[in-house]
PDB file as gemmi writes it, atoms N, CA and C in Angstrom:
CRYST1    1.000    1.000    1.000  90.00  90.00  90.00 P 1                      
ATOM      1  N   MET A   1       0.807  -1.183  -0.051  1.00  0.00           N  
ATOM      2  CA  MET A   1       0.021  -0.023   0.044  1.00  0.00           C  
ATOM      3  C   MET A   1       0.784   1.207  -0.101  1.00  0.00           C  
ATOM      4  N   THR A   2       0.745   2.158  -1.097  1.00  0.00           N  
ATOM      5  CA  THR A   2       1.342   3.202  -0.967  1.00  0.00           C  
ATOM      6  C   THR A   2       0.664   4.464  -0.556  1.00  0.00           C  
ATOM      7  N   SER A   3       1.397   5.504  -0.173  1.00  0.00           N  
ATOM      8  CA  SER A   3       0.722   6.622   0.157  1.00  0.00           C  
ATOM      9  C   SER A   3       1.604   7.800  -0.141  1.00  0.00           C  
ATOM     10  N   THR A   4       0.880   8.877  -0.462  1.00  0.00           N  
ATOM     11  CA  THR A   4       1.630  10.069  -0.862  1.00  0.00           C  
ATOM     12  C   THR A   4       1.797  11.031   0.291  1.00  0.00           C  
ATOM     13  N   ALA A   5       2.772  12.024   0.115  1.00  0.00           N  
ATOM     14  CA  ALA A   5       3.042  12.920   1.103  1.00  0.00           C  
ATOM     15  C   ALA A   5       1.640  13.933   1.235  1.00  0.00           C  
ATOM     16  N   THR A   6       1.002  14.071   0.248  1.00  0.00           N  
ATOM     17  CA  THR A   6      -0.312  14.853   0.258  1.00  0.00           C  
ATOM     18  C   THR A   6      -1.530  14.106   0.747  1.00  0.00           C  
ATOM     19  N   GLU A   7      -1.386  12.916   0.847  1.00  0.00           N  
ATOM     20  CA  GLU A   7      -2.613  12.198   1.310  1.00  0.00           C  
ATOM     21  C   GLU A   7      -2.695  12.452   2.928  1.00  0.00           C  
ATOM     22  N   PRO A   8      -3.942  12.905   3.384  1.00  0.00           N  
ATOM     23  CA  PRO A   8      -4.152  13.092   4.900  1.00  0.00           C  
ATOM     24  C   PRO A   8      -3.729  12.060   5.709  1.00  0.00           C  
ATOM     25  N   LEU A   9      -3.005  12.357   6.705  1.00  0.00           N  
ATOM     26  CA  LEU A   9      -2.447  11.270   7.711  1.00  0.00           C  
ATOM     27  C   LEU A   9      -3.485  10.464   8.332  1.00  0.00           C  
ATOM     28  N   ASP A  10      -4.668  11.036   8.471  1.00  0.00           N  
ATOM     29  CA  ASP A  10      -5.710  10.297   9.117  1.00  0.00           C  
ATOM     30  C   ASP A  10      -6.177   9.160   8.180  1.00  0.00           C  
ATOM     31  N   ARG A  11      -6.148   9.531   6.945  1.00  0.00           N  
ATOM     32  CA  ARG A  11      -6.662   8.302   5.972  1.00  0.00           C  
ATOM     33  C   ARG A  11      -5.499   7.424   5.885  1.00  0.00           C  
ATOM     34  N   ILE A  12      -4.084   7.751   5.969  1.00  0.00           N  
ATOM     35  CA  ILE A  12      -3.164   6.676   5.929  1.00  0.00           C  
ATOM     36  C   ILE A  12      -3.258   5.752   7.151  1.00  0.00           C  
ATOM     37  N   ILE A  13      -3.534   6.435   8.334  1.00  0.00           N  
ATOM     38  CA  ILE A  13      -3.668   5.646   9.550  1.00  0.00           C  
ATOM     39  C   ILE A  13      -4.782   4.560   9.328  1.00  0.00           C  
ATOM     40  N   ALA A  14      -5.982   5.016   8.850  1.00  0.00           N  
ATOM     41  CA  ALA A  14      -6.977   4.290   8.717  1.00  0.00           C  
ATOM     42  C   ALA A  14      -6.740   3.176   7.697  1.00  0.00           C  
ATOM     43  N   ASP A  15      -6.131   3.416   6.672  1.00  0.00           N  
ATOM     44  CA  ASP A  15      -5.623   2.437   5.584  1.00  0.00           C  
ATOM     45  C   ASP A  15      -4.790   1.243   6.394  1.00  0.00           C  
ATOM     46  N   ARG A  16      -3.855   1.833   7.092  1.00  0.00           N  
ATOM     47  CA  ARG A  16      -2.912   0.920   7.588  1.00  0.00           C  
ATOM     48  C   ARG A  16      -3.631  -0.040   8.805  1.00  0.00           C  
ATOM     49  N   LEU A  17      -4.472   0.465   9.485  1.00  0.00           N  
ATOM     50  CA  LEU A  17      -5.266  -0.242  10.402  1.00  0.00           C  
ATOM     51  C   LEU A  17      -6.124  -1.356   9.837  1.00  0.00           C  
ATOM     52  N   ARG A  18      -6.866  -0.894   8.755  1.00  0.00           N  
ATOM     53  CA  ARG A  18      -7.717  -1.816   7.903  1.00  0.00           C  
ATOM     54  C   ARG A  18      -6.889  -2.895   7.497  1.00  0.00           C  
ATOM     55  N   ALA A  19      -5.705  -2.597   6.791  1.00  0.00           N  
ATOM     56  CA  ALA A  19      -4.931  -3.684   6.457  1.00  0.00           C  
ATOM     57  C   ALA A  19      -4.402  -4.776   7.382  1.00  0.00           C  
ATOM     58  N   ALA A  20      -4.033  -4.264   8.513  1.00  0.00           N  
ATOM     59  CA  ALA A  20      -3.349  -4.949   9.617  1.00  0.00           C  
ATOM     60  C   ALA A  20      -4.294  -5.658  10.605  1.00  0.00           C  
ATOM     61  N   LEU A  21      -5.584  -5.020  10.744  1.00  0.00           N  
ATOM     62  CA  LEU A  21      -6.284  -5.675  11.670  1.00  0.00           C  
ATOM     63  C   LEU A  21      -7.819  -6.101  11.145  1.00  0.00           C  
ATOM     64  N   ALA A  22      -8.158  -5.680  10.025  1.00  0.00           N  
ATOM     65  CA  ALA A  22      -9.466  -5.917   9.394  1.00  0.00           C  
ATOM     66  C   ALA A  22     -10.590  -5.726  10.478  1.00  0.00           C  
ATOM     67  N   PRO A  23     -10.573  -4.418  10.870  1.00  0.00           N  
ATOM     68  CA  PRO A  23     -11.569  -3.991  11.939  1.00  0.00           C  
ATOM     69  C   PRO A  23     -13.081  -4.004  11.426  1.00  0.00           C  
ATOM     70  N   THR A  24     -13.837  -4.400  12.494  1.00  0.00           N  
ATOM     71  CA  THR A  24     -15.266  -4.473  12.321  1.00  0.00           C  
ATOM     72  C   THR A  24     -15.691  -2.990  12.467  1.00  0.00           C  
ATOM     73  N   HIS A  25     -15.068  -2.183  13.221  1.00  0.00           N  
ATOM     74  CA  HIS A  25     -15.380  -0.779  13.485  1.00  0.00           C  
ATOM     75  C   HIS A  25     -13.950  -0.067  13.656  1.00  0.00           C  
ATOM     76  N   LEU A  26     -13.970   1.253  12.892  1.00  0.00           N  
ATOM     77  CA  LEU A  26     -12.838   2.002  12.961  1.00  0.00           C  
ATOM     78  C   LEU A  26     -13.034   3.324  12.839  1.00  0.00           C  
ATOM     79  N   ALA A  27     -12.545   4.251  13.758  1.00  0.00           N  
ATOM     80  CA  ALA A  27     -12.699   5.674  13.732  1.00  0.00           C  
ATOM     81  C   ALA A  27     -11.625   6.271  13.989  1.00  0.00           C  
ATOM     82  N   VAL A  28     -11.094   7.102  13.122  1.00  0.00           N  
ATOM     83  CA  VAL A  28      -9.782   7.884  13.478  1.00  0.00           C  
ATOM     84  C   VAL A  28     -10.196   9.339  13.477  1.00  0.00           C  
ATOM     85  N   SER A  29      -9.449  10.008  14.448  1.00  0.00           N  
ATOM     86  CA  SER A  29      -9.898  11.472  14.551  1.00  0.00           C  
ATOM     87  C   SER A  29      -8.548  12.277  14.624  1.00  0.00           C  
ATOM     88  N   ASN A  30      -8.388  13.330  14.044  1.00  0.00           N  
ATOM     89  CA  ASN A  30      -7.336  14.179  14.038  1.00  0.00           C  
ATOM     90  C   ASN A  30      -7.684  15.285  14.946  1.00  0.00           C  
ATOM     91  N   ASP A  31      -6.890  15.211  16.133  1.00  0.00           N  
ATOM     92  CA  ASP A  31      -7.052  15.912  17.316  1.00  0.00           C  
ATOM     93  C   ASP A  31      -6.017  17.041  17.308  1.00  0.00           C  
ATOM     94  N   SER A  32      -5.101  17.242  16.157  1.00  0.00           N  
ATOM     95  CA  SER A  32      -4.209  18.232  16.284  1.00  0.00           C  
ATOM     96  C   SER A  32      -4.625  19.867  16.529  1.00  0.00           C  
ATOM     97  N   ALA A  33      -5.728  20.051  16.067  1.00  0.00           N  
ATOM     98  CA  ALA A  33      -6.214  21.466  16.284  1.00  0.00           C  
ATOM     99  C   ALA A  33      -6.337  21.786  17.835  1.00  0.00           C  
ATOM    100  N   GLN A  34      -6.519  20.823  18.640  1.00  0.00           N  
ATOM    101  CA  GLN A  34      -6.520  21.031  20.146  1.00  0.00           C  
ATOM    102  C   GLN A  34      -5.351  20.905  20.813  1.00  0.00           C  
ATOM    103  N   HIS A  35      -4.228  20.915  20.072  1.00  0.00           N  
ATOM    104  CA  HIS A  35      -2.933  20.899  20.640  1.00  0.00           C  
ATOM    105  C   HIS A  35      -1.884  21.777  19.940  1.00  0.00           C  
ATOM    106  N   ARG A  36      -2.609  22.809  19.151  1.00  0.00           N  
ATOM    107  CA  ARG A  36      -1.930  23.769  18.330  1.00  0.00           C  
ATOM    108  C   ARG A  36      -0.983  24.717  19.299  1.00  0.00           C  
ATOM    109  N   GLY A  37       0.329  24.689  19.084  1.00  0.00           N  
ATOM    110  CA  GLY A  37       1.149  25.428  19.891  1.00  0.00           C  
ATOM    111  C   GLY A  37       1.820  24.668  21.136  1.00  0.00           C  
ATOM    112  N   HIS A  38       1.265  23.389  21.363  1.00  0.00           N  
ATOM    113  CA  HIS A  38       1.722  22.609  22.335  1.00  0.00           C  
ATOM    114  C   HIS A  38       3.044  21.819  22.011  1.00  0.00           C  
ATOM    115  N   LEU A  39       3.683  21.106  22.769  1.00  0.00           N  
ATOM    116  CA  LEU A  39       4.803  20.160  22.521  1.00  0.00           C  
ATOM    117  C   LEU A  39       4.358  19.165  21.467  1.00  0.00           C  
ATOM    118  N   GLY A  40       5.357  19.075  20.378  1.00  0.00           N  
ATOM    119  CA  GLY A  40       4.877  18.103  19.423  1.00  0.00           C  
ATOM    120  C   GLY A  40       4.159  18.579  18.422  1.00  0.00           C  
ATOM    121  N   ASP A  41       3.540  19.874  18.457  1.00  0.00           N  
ATOM    122  CA  ASP A  41       2.943  20.487  17.224  1.00  0.00           C  
ATOM    123  C   ASP A  41       4.130  20.861  16.171  1.00  0.00           C  
ATOM    124  N   ASP A  42       4.136  20.392  15.028  1.00  0.00           N  
ATOM    125  CA  ASP A  42       5.147  20.730  14.079  1.00  0.00           C  
ATOM    126  C   ASP A  42       4.533  21.798  13.136  1.00  0.00           C  
ATOM    127  N   GLY A  43       3.219  22.128  13.271  1.00  0.00           N  
ATOM    128  CA  GLY A  43       2.754  23.107  12.378  1.00  0.00           C  
ATOM    129  C   GLY A  43       1.934  22.619  11.155  1.00  0.00           C  
ATOM    130  N   THR A  44       2.035  21.221  10.906  1.00  0.00           N  
ATOM    131  CA  THR A  44       1.430  20.584   9.794  1.00  0.00           C  
ATOM    132  C   THR A  44      -0.104  20.345  10.164  1.00  0.00           C  
ATOM    133  N   GLY A  45      -0.447  20.358  11.405  1.00  0.00           N  
ATOM    134  CA  GLY A  45      -1.973  19.976  11.669  1.00  0.00           C  
ATOM    135  C   GLY A  45      -2.164  18.581  11.644  1.00  0.00           C  
ATOM    136  N   GLU A  46      -1.121  17.866  11.694  1.00  0.00           N  
ATOM    137  CA  GLU A  46      -1.283  16.357  11.554  1.00  0.00           C  
ATOM    138  C   GLU A  46      -0.275  15.568  12.599  1.00  0.00           C  
ATOM    139  N   THR A  47      -0.432  15.832  13.888  1.00  0.00           N  
ATOM    140  CA  THR A  47       0.421  15.392  14.916  1.00  0.00           C  
ATOM    141  C   THR A  47      -0.119  14.632  15.930  1.00  0.00           C  
ATOM    142  N   HIS A  48      -1.404  14.872  16.200  1.00  0.00           N  
ATOM    143  CA  HIS A  48      -2.003  14.211  17.327  1.00  0.00           C  
ATOM    144  C   HIS A  48      -3.409  13.624  16.919  1.00  0.00           C  
ATOM    145  N   PHE A  49      -3.480  12.292  17.049  1.00  0.00           N  
ATOM    146  CA  PHE A  49      -4.635  11.448  16.624  1.00  0.00           C  
ATOM    147  C   PHE A  49      -5.205  10.688  17.831  1.00  0.00           C  
ATOM    148  N   SER A  50      -6.499  10.290  17.432  1.00  0.00           N  
ATOM    149  CA  SER A  50      -7.136   9.423  18.363  1.00  0.00           C  
ATOM    150  C   SER A  50      -7.878   8.206  17.461  1.00  0.00           C  
ATOM    151  N   VAL A  51      -7.585   6.949  17.813  1.00  0.00           N  
ATOM    152  CA  VAL A  51      -8.335   5.849  16.993  1.00  0.00           C  
ATOM    153  C   VAL A  51      -9.162   4.981  17.993  1.00  0.00           C  
ATOM    154  N   THR A  52     -10.380   4.639  17.495  1.00  0.00           N  
ATOM    155  CA  THR A  52     -11.092   3.667  18.027  1.00  0.00           C  
ATOM    156  C   THR A  52     -11.139   2.415  17.088  1.00  0.00           C  
ATOM    157  N   VAL A  53     -10.865   1.368  17.581  1.00  0.00           N  
ATOM    158  CA  VAL A  53     -10.705   0.204  16.526  1.00  0.00           C  
ATOM    159  C   VAL A  53     -11.283  -1.037  17.390  1.00  0.00           C  
ATOM    160  N   GLU A  54     -12.241  -1.684  16.666  1.00  0.00           N  
ATOM    161  CA  GLU A  54     -12.722  -2.909  17.043  1.00  0.00           C  
ATOM    162  C   GLU A  54     -12.331  -3.984  16.107  1.00  0.00           C  
ATOM    163  N   SER A  55     -11.613  -5.041  16.675  1.00  0.00           N  
ATOM    164  CA  SER A  55     -11.127  -6.284  15.526  1.00  0.00           C  
ATOM    165  C   SER A  55     -11.126  -7.568  16.269  1.00  0.00           C  
ATOM    166  N   THR A  56     -11.596  -8.537  15.577  1.00  0.00           N  
ATOM    167  CA  THR A  56     -11.342  -9.894  16.154  1.00  0.00           C  
ATOM    168  C   THR A  56      -9.945 -10.304  16.373  1.00  0.00           C  
ATOM    169  N   ALA A  57      -8.981  -9.642  15.744  1.00  0.00           N  
ATOM    170  CA  ALA A  57      -7.503  -9.709  16.102  1.00  0.00           C  
ATOM    171  C   ALA A  57      -7.214  -9.454  17.707  1.00  0.00           C  
ATOM    172  N   PHE A  58      -8.159  -8.721  18.089  1.00  0.00           N  
ATOM    173  CA  PHE A  58      -7.965  -8.424  19.699  1.00  0.00           C  
ATOM    174  C   PHE A  58      -8.521  -9.317  20.648  1.00  0.00           C  
ATOM    175  N   ALA A  59      -9.235 -10.350  20.160  1.00  0.00           N  
ATOM    176  CA  ALA A  59     -10.117 -11.216  21.109  1.00  0.00           C  
ATOM    177  C   ALA A  59      -8.958 -11.961  22.014  1.00  0.00           C  
ATOM    178  N   GLY A  60      -9.193 -11.991  23.173  1.00  0.00           N  
ATOM    179  CA  GLY A  60      -8.376 -12.753  24.182  1.00  0.00           C  
ATOM    180  C   GLY A  60      -6.996 -11.891  24.649  1.00  0.00           C  
ATOM    181  N   LEU A  61      -6.966 -10.795  24.127  1.00  0.00           N  
ATOM    182  CA  LEU A  61      -5.729  -9.959  24.477  1.00  0.00           C  
ATOM    183  C   LEU A  61      -6.158  -8.885  25.390  1.00  0.00           C  
ATOM    184  N   ASN A  62      -5.057  -8.528  26.320  1.00  0.00           N  
ATOM    185  CA  ASN A  62      -5.350  -7.523  27.288  1.00  0.00           C  
ATOM    186  C   ASN A  62      -5.150  -6.114  26.791  1.00  0.00           C  
ATOM    187  N   ARG A  63      -5.297  -5.046  27.106  1.00  0.00           N  
ATOM    188  CA  ARG A  63      -5.328  -3.643  26.701  1.00  0.00           C  
ATOM    189  C   ARG A  63      -3.971  -3.444  26.108  1.00  0.00           C  
ATOM    190  N   VAL A  64      -2.796  -3.769  26.888  1.00  0.00           N  
ATOM    191  CA  VAL A  64      -1.382  -3.560  26.299  1.00  0.00           C  
ATOM    192  C   VAL A  64      -1.229  -4.298  25.259  1.00  0.00           C  
ATOM    193  N   ALA A  65      -1.603  -5.515  25.020  1.00  0.00           N  
ATOM    194  CA  ALA A  65      -1.298  -6.214  23.619  1.00  0.00           C  
ATOM    195  C   ALA A  65      -2.101  -5.705  22.718  1.00  0.00           C  
ATOM    196  N   ARG A  66      -3.221  -5.285  22.827  1.00  0.00           N  
ATOM    197  CA  ARG A  66      -4.220  -4.678  21.687  1.00  0.00           C  
ATOM    198  C   ARG A  66      -3.455  -3.326  21.237  1.00  0.00           C  
ATOM    199  N   GLN A  67      -3.046  -2.450  22.246  1.00  0.00           N  
ATOM    200  CA  GLN A  67      -2.291  -1.245  21.678  1.00  0.00           C  
ATOM    201  C   GLN A  67      -1.087  -1.522  21.081  1.00  0.00           C  
ATOM    202  N   ARG A  68      -0.322  -2.570  21.467  1.00  0.00           N  
ATOM    203  CA  ARG A  68       0.982  -2.904  20.526  1.00  0.00           C  
ATOM    204  C   ARG A  68       0.623  -3.277  19.263  1.00  0.00           C  
ATOM    205  N   LEU A  69      -0.544  -4.153  18.966  1.00  0.00           N  
ATOM    206  CA  LEU A  69      -0.973  -4.361  17.767  1.00  0.00           C  
ATOM    207  C   LEU A  69      -1.076  -3.116  16.783  1.00  0.00           C  
ATOM    208  N   VAL A  70      -1.754  -2.169  17.396  1.00  0.00           N  
ATOM    209  CA  VAL A  70      -2.058  -0.984  16.749  1.00  0.00           C  
ATOM    210  C   VAL A  70      -0.758  -0.169  16.469  1.00  0.00           C  
ATOM    211  N   ASN A  71       0.095  -0.069  17.495  1.00  0.00           N  
ATOM    212  CA  ASN A  71       1.379   0.741  17.347  1.00  0.00           C  
ATOM    213  C   ASN A  71       2.332  -0.009  16.402  1.00  0.00           C  
ATOM    214  N   ASN A  72       2.366  -1.390  16.194  1.00  0.00           N  
ATOM    215  CA  ASN A  72       3.117  -2.075  15.231  1.00  0.00           C  
ATOM    216  C   ASN A  72       2.665  -1.773  13.808  1.00  0.00           C  
ATOM    217  N   ALA A  73       1.261  -1.606  13.629  1.00  0.00           N  
ATOM    218  CA  ALA A  73       0.847  -1.305  12.341  1.00  0.00           C  
ATOM    219  C   ALA A  73       1.204   0.152  11.890  1.00  0.00           C  
ATOM    220  N   LEU A  74       1.431   0.970  12.834  1.00  0.00           N  
ATOM    221  CA  LEU A  74       1.770   2.480  12.785  1.00  0.00           C  
ATOM    222  C   LEU A  74       3.127   2.837  12.928  1.00  0.00           C  
ATOM    223  N   ALA A  75       4.071   1.824  13.116  1.00  0.00           N  
ATOM    224  CA  ALA A  75       5.278   2.125  13.693  1.00  0.00           C  
ATOM    225  C   ALA A  75       6.268   3.121  12.908  1.00  0.00           C  
ATOM    226  N   ASP A  76       6.148   3.008  11.708  1.00  0.00           N  
ATOM    227  CA  ASP A  76       6.964   4.206  11.028  1.00  0.00           C  
ATOM    228  C   ASP A  76       6.422   5.527  11.201  1.00  0.00           C  
ATOM    229  N   LEU A  77       5.054   5.660  11.168  1.00  0.00           N  
ATOM    230  CA  LEU A  77       4.382   6.871  11.344  1.00  0.00           C  
ATOM    231  C   LEU A  77       4.667   7.380  12.768  1.00  0.00           C  
ATOM    232  N   LEU A  78       4.603   6.557  13.735  1.00  0.00           N  
ATOM    233  CA  LEU A  78       4.719   6.872  15.107  1.00  0.00           C  
ATOM    234  C   LEU A  78       6.194   7.322  15.300  1.00  0.00           C  
ATOM    235  N   ALA A  79       7.289   6.830  14.440  1.00  0.00           N  
ATOM    236  CA  ALA A  79       8.631   7.298  14.573  1.00  0.00           C  
ATOM    237  C   ALA A  79       8.879   8.657  13.946  1.00  0.00           C  
ATOM    238  N   THR A  80       7.963   8.911  12.922  1.00  0.00           N  
ATOM    239  CA  THR A  80       8.273  10.095  12.171  1.00  0.00           C  
ATOM    240  C   THR A  80       7.384  11.308  12.110  1.00  0.00           C  
ATOM    241  N   ARG A  81       5.987  10.717  12.162  1.00  0.00           N  
ATOM    242  CA  ARG A  81       4.986  11.804  11.824  1.00  0.00           C  
ATOM    243  C   ARG A  81       3.876  12.034  13.022  1.00  0.00           C  
ATOM    244  N   ILE A  82       3.696  10.992  13.830  1.00  0.00           N  
ATOM    245  CA  ILE A  82       2.739  11.018  14.930  1.00  0.00           C  
ATOM    246  C   ILE A  82       3.324  11.379  16.149  1.00  0.00           C  
ATOM    247  N   HIS A  83       2.954  12.483  16.656  1.00  0.00           N  
ATOM    248  CA  HIS A  83       3.419  12.806  17.976  1.00  0.00           C  
ATOM    249  C   HIS A  83       2.803  12.107  19.099  1.00  0.00           C  
ATOM    250  N   ALA A  84       1.422  11.970  19.107  1.00  0.00           N  
ATOM    251  CA  ALA A  84       0.593  11.389  20.079  1.00  0.00           C  
ATOM    252  C   ALA A  84      -0.494  10.592  19.455  1.00  0.00           C  
ATOM    253  N   LEU A  85      -0.766   9.442  19.969  1.00  0.00           N  
ATOM    254  CA  LEU A  85      -1.952   8.690  19.559  1.00  0.00           C  
ATOM    255  C   LEU A  85      -2.640   8.028  20.629  1.00  0.00           C  
ATOM    256  N   ALA A  86      -3.918   8.293  20.719  1.00  0.00           N  
ATOM    257  CA  ALA A  86      -4.822   7.899  21.756  1.00  0.00           C  
ATOM    258  C   ALA A  86      -5.482   6.644  21.101  1.00  0.00           C  
ATOM    259  N   ILE A  87      -5.456   5.542  21.876  1.00  0.00           N  
ATOM    260  CA  ILE A  87      -6.009   4.281  21.301  1.00  0.00           C  
ATOM    261  C   ILE A  87      -6.912   3.670  22.249  1.00  0.00           C  
ATOM    262  N   ARG A  88      -8.182   3.593  21.622  1.00  0.00           N  
ATOM    263  CA  ARG A  88      -9.233   2.660  22.239  1.00  0.00           C  
ATOM    264  C   ARG A  88      -9.520   1.357  21.329  1.00  0.00           C  
ATOM    265  N   ALA A  89      -9.105   0.113  21.884  1.00  0.00           N  
ATOM    266  CA  ALA A  89      -9.008  -0.992  21.101  1.00  0.00           C  
ATOM    267  C   ALA A  89      -9.856  -2.173  21.883  1.00  0.00           C  
ATOM    268  N   SER A  90     -10.732  -2.601  21.121  1.00  0.00           N  
ATOM    269  CA  SER A  90     -11.584  -3.815  21.637  1.00  0.00           C  
ATOM    270  C   SER A  90     -11.883  -4.821  20.590  1.00  0.00           C  
ATOM    271  N   ALA A  91     -12.204  -6.018  21.104  1.00  0.00           N  
ATOM    272  CA  ALA A  91     -12.657  -7.051  20.484  1.00  0.00           C  
ATOM    273  C   ALA A  91     -14.269  -7.015  20.285  1.00  0.00           C  
ATOM    274  N   PRO A  92     -14.892  -7.522  19.215  1.00  0.00           N  
ATOM    275  CA  PRO A  92     -16.340  -7.337  19.128  1.00  0.00           C  
ATOM    276  C   PRO A  92     -17.188  -7.800  20.178  1.00  0.00           C  
ATOM    277  N   ASP A  93     -16.831  -8.643  20.964  1.00  0.00           N  
ATOM    278  CA  ASP A  93     -17.507  -9.221  22.192  1.00  0.00           C  
ATOM    279  C   ASP A  93     -17.009  -8.475  23.574  1.00  0.00           C  
ATOM    280  N   GLY A  94     -16.219  -7.441  23.414  1.00  0.00           N  
ATOM    281  CA  GLY A  94     -15.762  -6.725  24.693  1.00  0.00           C  
ATOM    282  C   GLY A  94     -14.442  -6.414  24.618  1.00  0.00           C  
TER     283      GLY A  94                                                      
END                                                                             
């Protein structure tokens, strides 16, 4: 999956999570405007995000293991473009 520098980062995040986790529910929110001028704001308007993701891949996993799966799917973006990521990850049955 390729992405361009002009593609919105929230769309890239969603695409990555869809490919890695086949979610039954996914919501990605760009929260950067709420952090304008704060630490980590690089002026791009794409530094702070929240994701809510439900996937069968999370079944039987604790919160930390679920968050690790999300972080692994976005590892290069977390290292280079995402300053903060709030994660709500659940399995379809809880």
